[in-house]
Each structure stands twice: as C-alpha cells, then as structure tokens.
Amino acid sequence: MRRVIVPAAAILVTFTTAPPVQAEPQQKVPVAEGYGGAVATVDLDASRAALAVLRKGGNAMDAAVAAGAVLGVTEPYSAGLAGGGFLVYYDAHRRKVYTLDGRETAPAAMTALTLEGLNFDEAVTSGLSAGIPGTVAQWELGLRRFGTLSLKQALKPAIEVASRGFTVDQTFYDQTAANAARFKDITSTAKLYLPNGAPPPVGSTFRNPELAATYRELGKRGVSWLYGGRLGQEIVATVKNPPVTPGSTRNVRPGLMEVADLTAYRALLREPTRVDYNGLQVYGMAPPSSGGSTVGEALNILEASPKVGLHEYLEASRLAFADRGKYVGDIPGVPLAELLSDGFAKERSCLIGDRAMAHPAAPGSPDGDYAGCPAPAGASPEVASEGPETTHLVVADRWGNVVAYNLTIESTGGNGIVVPGRGVMLNNELTDFSFGPAPGDPNLPGPGKRPRSSMAPTLVFDHGRPVLAVGSPGGSTIITTVLQILVNRYEFGMDLPAALAAPRATQRNTAQTQAEPAFLAAHQAELEALGHQFAPNPEIGAATGLEFLGHGRIQAAAEPTRRGGGSALVVQPMR
Ligand code: GLU
C-alpha cells in the first residue's frame, strides 16, 4: 500500500492558520445564517452599524438604536429623529417581553375637528400633520432600561454615515423624484434633497452634514435639547411657519405644536398583546397601535377555523379589520382582552363560509357573551388611506435578547418639511387620525392623543423560547404582511426567507383585495371562483425577520427584491 506523505509544513498551515475571517458582504444580501447575534434591515449601512455594535459587546437594544439612527440618514423619507415608532423587546435575562411606545402625540390644541374637511393630500404637506416626535424619547427609554450604551455612543455610527455619506440607490432616487414637486416648495427641503434642482443621481454620494451635527449635538446635550430645548424650539418654529419657497402656490398650513407639547412628551412602556396560536405565543404592540390586536385576532380566527388556506387568510383578515375600525384607537376602554379572546375568535370564525363574505364585513361584539354564530349588525368605518412607507428592523444578540422595531415618519418623505439647518425631516403622523366627521370613531384626533397605528413588530415564542421576530412597513398593509408571513411559515410550512419572499395579498375589509402581480398570476382564478375581487398592487410591504433555529443558530431574512431588497447579517456566519 502506498502511504501518502503529507509535508509537515502543510500540516502546520492546516492547523495553525486562524480560520479565514469572512469579509462582510459589500452589498445587500437578503439571508444570513449563523451565531452570536444577527440583524436585518432594509439598508446595508444600518445593518452594518448594528453588527458593529453587537461585535463590540453591545446588546440588541444598543444595536437597534444605532441602526435606527443610521436609517434616519439613509432612509430619511421613512424614518428619523423627528418621527415615532413601536418596539417589541425580549429581555432574555428577565425572560419577559416589553413594548416601547414612541408614537407621536397630537398637540394639546388639537381637537376632533382640526382635520375635518381637509383632504388627505392637503393635510400631508403641512405643519398641521406633524406630531410631537417620539423617536428620541423612545431611544433614550430603550437604552436607559435595557441598553448598555449612552445615546451619544449609540448615535456614533449614524454621525459617521451622515458625514461621509452613502451611495444613492434607485429606491432613494425614486422616492426623491416622487416627492420633488412638494420638496421644491419648501426651501430647506429643496436645498437638502434637490441639490441643483433635481434628485441626487443614482451612484452619487449623499452627505447630510447638518444631520451629523444635529445627532452630535443631541448626543452631547441629551434629549431635553429636543424636548423643550433649542432643537425643540426650532421644530416648533418650523411647524408654525413652514419655510415655503417664495412664489410657490402650495397652501402649507401651519401647525398647532408648542414647546410645552414637547416638554410633556413621554415614551411609554406598555404591556404587549399576546395570543396563543397553535401552541405558539405571539406577542405584539397594544394600542395605540392596532398591530398586535389585529394580527392576534386574525390568528385566533384562523386557529378556530376548520381549515386554513388563502381564502381563510383573506376572510380572517377582513373580519379582524372590521373590529379594528370600530374598537381600536388611543382611547380608554378598548376591549383588548375580548378582541383577543378565543370565544370571540370562534364567534367571528364561524362567519367564514365557502365563499367570500359580503362587503363590508360588520364588526362583531366583543362582549364576553359568545354563543352560536350571531348575525352581526352595522357597518365598520372604511380603512382610511395611510401612507405606504416606514421601516422595520430586527436584531438579536448573543445573550438571546431580541428586538423587533418599526420606525416611521408616516408618508414617504413625511410632511416634506426639513427643519432649516438641522437636516431632519418632520413627520406627518397625525394624518393617521380619522379626519371626520365620524361620530364614535375611536381614532378621531384629540389633545395629546396618539394616532392609531398599524405597525406590528411581532415576536413569536414556543414554550417561552423565542422562535421568530418579524415586521414590515406598509401602512395598514403592515398587519396583513405580518399575518401572511406567519401563515406562510406556520400553516403553509415555508421557511422564513420563502415566507417573506412569497407574493402578497392584503384584505383590509375593502371591496377588493389588493394583490401583487405574482399572487394574482398564481391564485386569482381560484379565489375569484370563491367570490373574491382583486385589484393589483405592484408591491406590498418590505419585511425583515429572524428565526431562531435552536442551539444559538439564527437565520436573518430581509426582502430579496421589494424596495430594492434588504440586508441580513450575522455576527458569526456559518461556513
Ligand atoms: N403611519 C403608519 C402607521 O403607523 C406607518 C407608516 C406606513 O407604513 O405607512 O401605521
């Protein structure tokens, strides 16, 4: 027998060379798997910032704030420090789920009549639509309660990206171009986002030194600089007197915000919503978001349904939206426990027949008295139009803490008004209120009230162990996107990347179900035969998620193509 003689040097090389350090991808990659922590966002710079924080020993909350602040630079039309958001956090040490409400509030001077008679488009680009920003207070609360970094430290990556700049991609260009008509009517916005009178070209480097300076100053002076201090005063001045371009004919209505509204703002820790669904525990955002209650109710309805297919998915969503419209808002006495009860779900579920139910589905009676299949009475308010944009990120760390975080300035480009000299876009979140007249609507504006949201950052557990984190942008389609991903994953057996990539349809108690072209191509005929009607929607949602695969292994998933695709990264990639 011939012996193979291995040269000693080769053995040495084999056993003493450190394992090759895997270079981080230079481009967005939508799926990553590995150990030690993970992140998925829509943006490579934001995901990298989170990864760097995790690698330096920061935890999931630190990384989420760092990534959120970077998104304020690279996704400034979706998120920013003058916006708001909702964050669901699993604290592995305490084995407890917390939710942080950083939703914008209405000024004290706002009433149920303030928006009445305005059309949506008039309201969007105005001082009137700007809510009291919640994001910075939420970051501060998150870091103080759960993080290890100071706000100043957490803002560092964002300051760097804002100073050195990022590469303009097609999505950023398209979003700027779509907003160019209104951006041009605001001097500060045109100066920043329409340099030379046009959107920055794809491939160019976009810098926002004023935003870098704003973040730097915020880190130095602390949150009171915004909540009552100089930055707050400038925001109020901008809201009250928007810098309209001379000669513009746009009627940019002034807002009602006062410095006292900023001083009064608080980010809040809230109890999460929870439903038990096929042996899993699903946690989400309670009011003022309708995310947790509507996703949860629909899951309960599906659990009570004898079979679950796409028809049942659409019908359960239709019913849950009918109840959302009637019962959920930032008001006392939302019947949350009943909306999420199995008894109510059973009563609702028995309305699902072989054919699509008549439009609109009426709300049910979450009154604790559930027997039989009562004929519901009365119509539910129509789903108000909501902007299609915001962003969602997920992060997990080596200790098992998990974040699902939606942050937003509402419409793509918020209210279109950059605070002069500060590089920050204001939100138009108050357009999430019902405009009225709508007696009895739980979502009419009121002083200090938070507009009802659809944001649905969601964590799923199996016997107390996190198994999934997921969320999406997309206004009220956020709810159906999250629901459909969960149905894809847990009813149809897809893995997480497939569940995210699968074509989407959204039924929100509307006459027609909006659906992506690929969904229509695959399912339109079969569902129309059951009485469903469809309208095409080119793209629904832009989700991010994490799946915990056991033994510390994490799969991070972002969109492969929607909104230009997202970026998933893990601390120690699998080889
Ligand atoms: N403002 C929306 C909400 O809170 C989120 C922004 C969007 O995705 O349109 O539901």
mmCIF file of C-alpha atoms in Angstrom, residues 61 65 80 94 102 122-123 166 175 211 248 250 310-311 328 336 358 360 374 390 408 411 430 486 514 537 540 543:
data_model
loop_
_atom_site.group_PDB
_atom_site.id
_atom_site.type_symbol
_atom_site.label_atom_id
_atom_site.label_comp_id
_atom_site.label_asym_id
_atom_site.label_seq_id
_atom_site.Cartn_x
_atom_site.Cartn_y
_atom_site.Cartn_z
ATOM 1 C CA MET A 61 -31.275 47.291 22.185
ATOM 2 C CA VAL A 65 -30.977 52.226 18.348
ATOM 3 C CA GLY A 80 -35.821 59.839 11.528
ATOM 4 C CA ARG A 94 -35.809 38.508 32.803
ATOM 5 C CA GLY A 102 -42.613 56.066 20.888
ATOM 6 C CA GLU A 122 -53.674 68.802 1.662
ATOM 7 C CA ALA A 123 -53.017 67.618 5.183
ATOM 8 C CA PHE A 166 -23.933 56.963 1.451
ATOM 9 C CA GLN A 175 -38.518 58.357 -3.609
ATOM 10 C CA LEU A 211 -27.902 65.943 10.352
ATOM 11 C CA SER A 248 -44.951 78.667 -4.535
ATOM 12 C CA ARG A 250 -48.918 75.486 -2.276
ATOM 13 C CA LEU A 310 -55.622 31.604 1.294
ATOM 14 C CA HIS A 311 -59.411 32.060 1.323
ATOM 15 C CA VAL A 328 -59.222 50.232 18.388
ATOM 16 C CA LEU A 336 -58.484 44.280 24.043
ATOM 17 C CA ALA A 358 -70.335 40.351 1.532
ATOM 18 C CA PRO A 360 -68.132 45.355 4.128
ATOM 19 C CA PRO A 374 -74.831 35.782 15.579
ATOM 20 C CA THR A 390 -41.969 53.296 7.091
ATOM 21 C CA THR A 408 -41.569 55.895 10.715
ATOM 22 C CA SER A 411 -45.697 59.145 4.405
ATOM 23 C CA LEU A 430 -51.237 62.988 12.560
ATOM 24 C CA LEU A 486 -46.911 33.943 9.882
ATOM 25 C CA GLN A 514 -55.119 44.218 -3.319
ATOM 26 C CA ASN A 537 -50.788 46.444 -6.159
ATOM 27 C CA ILE A 540 -46.833 45.192 -0.654
ATOM 28 C CA ALA A 543 -40.395 42.823 5.757
#
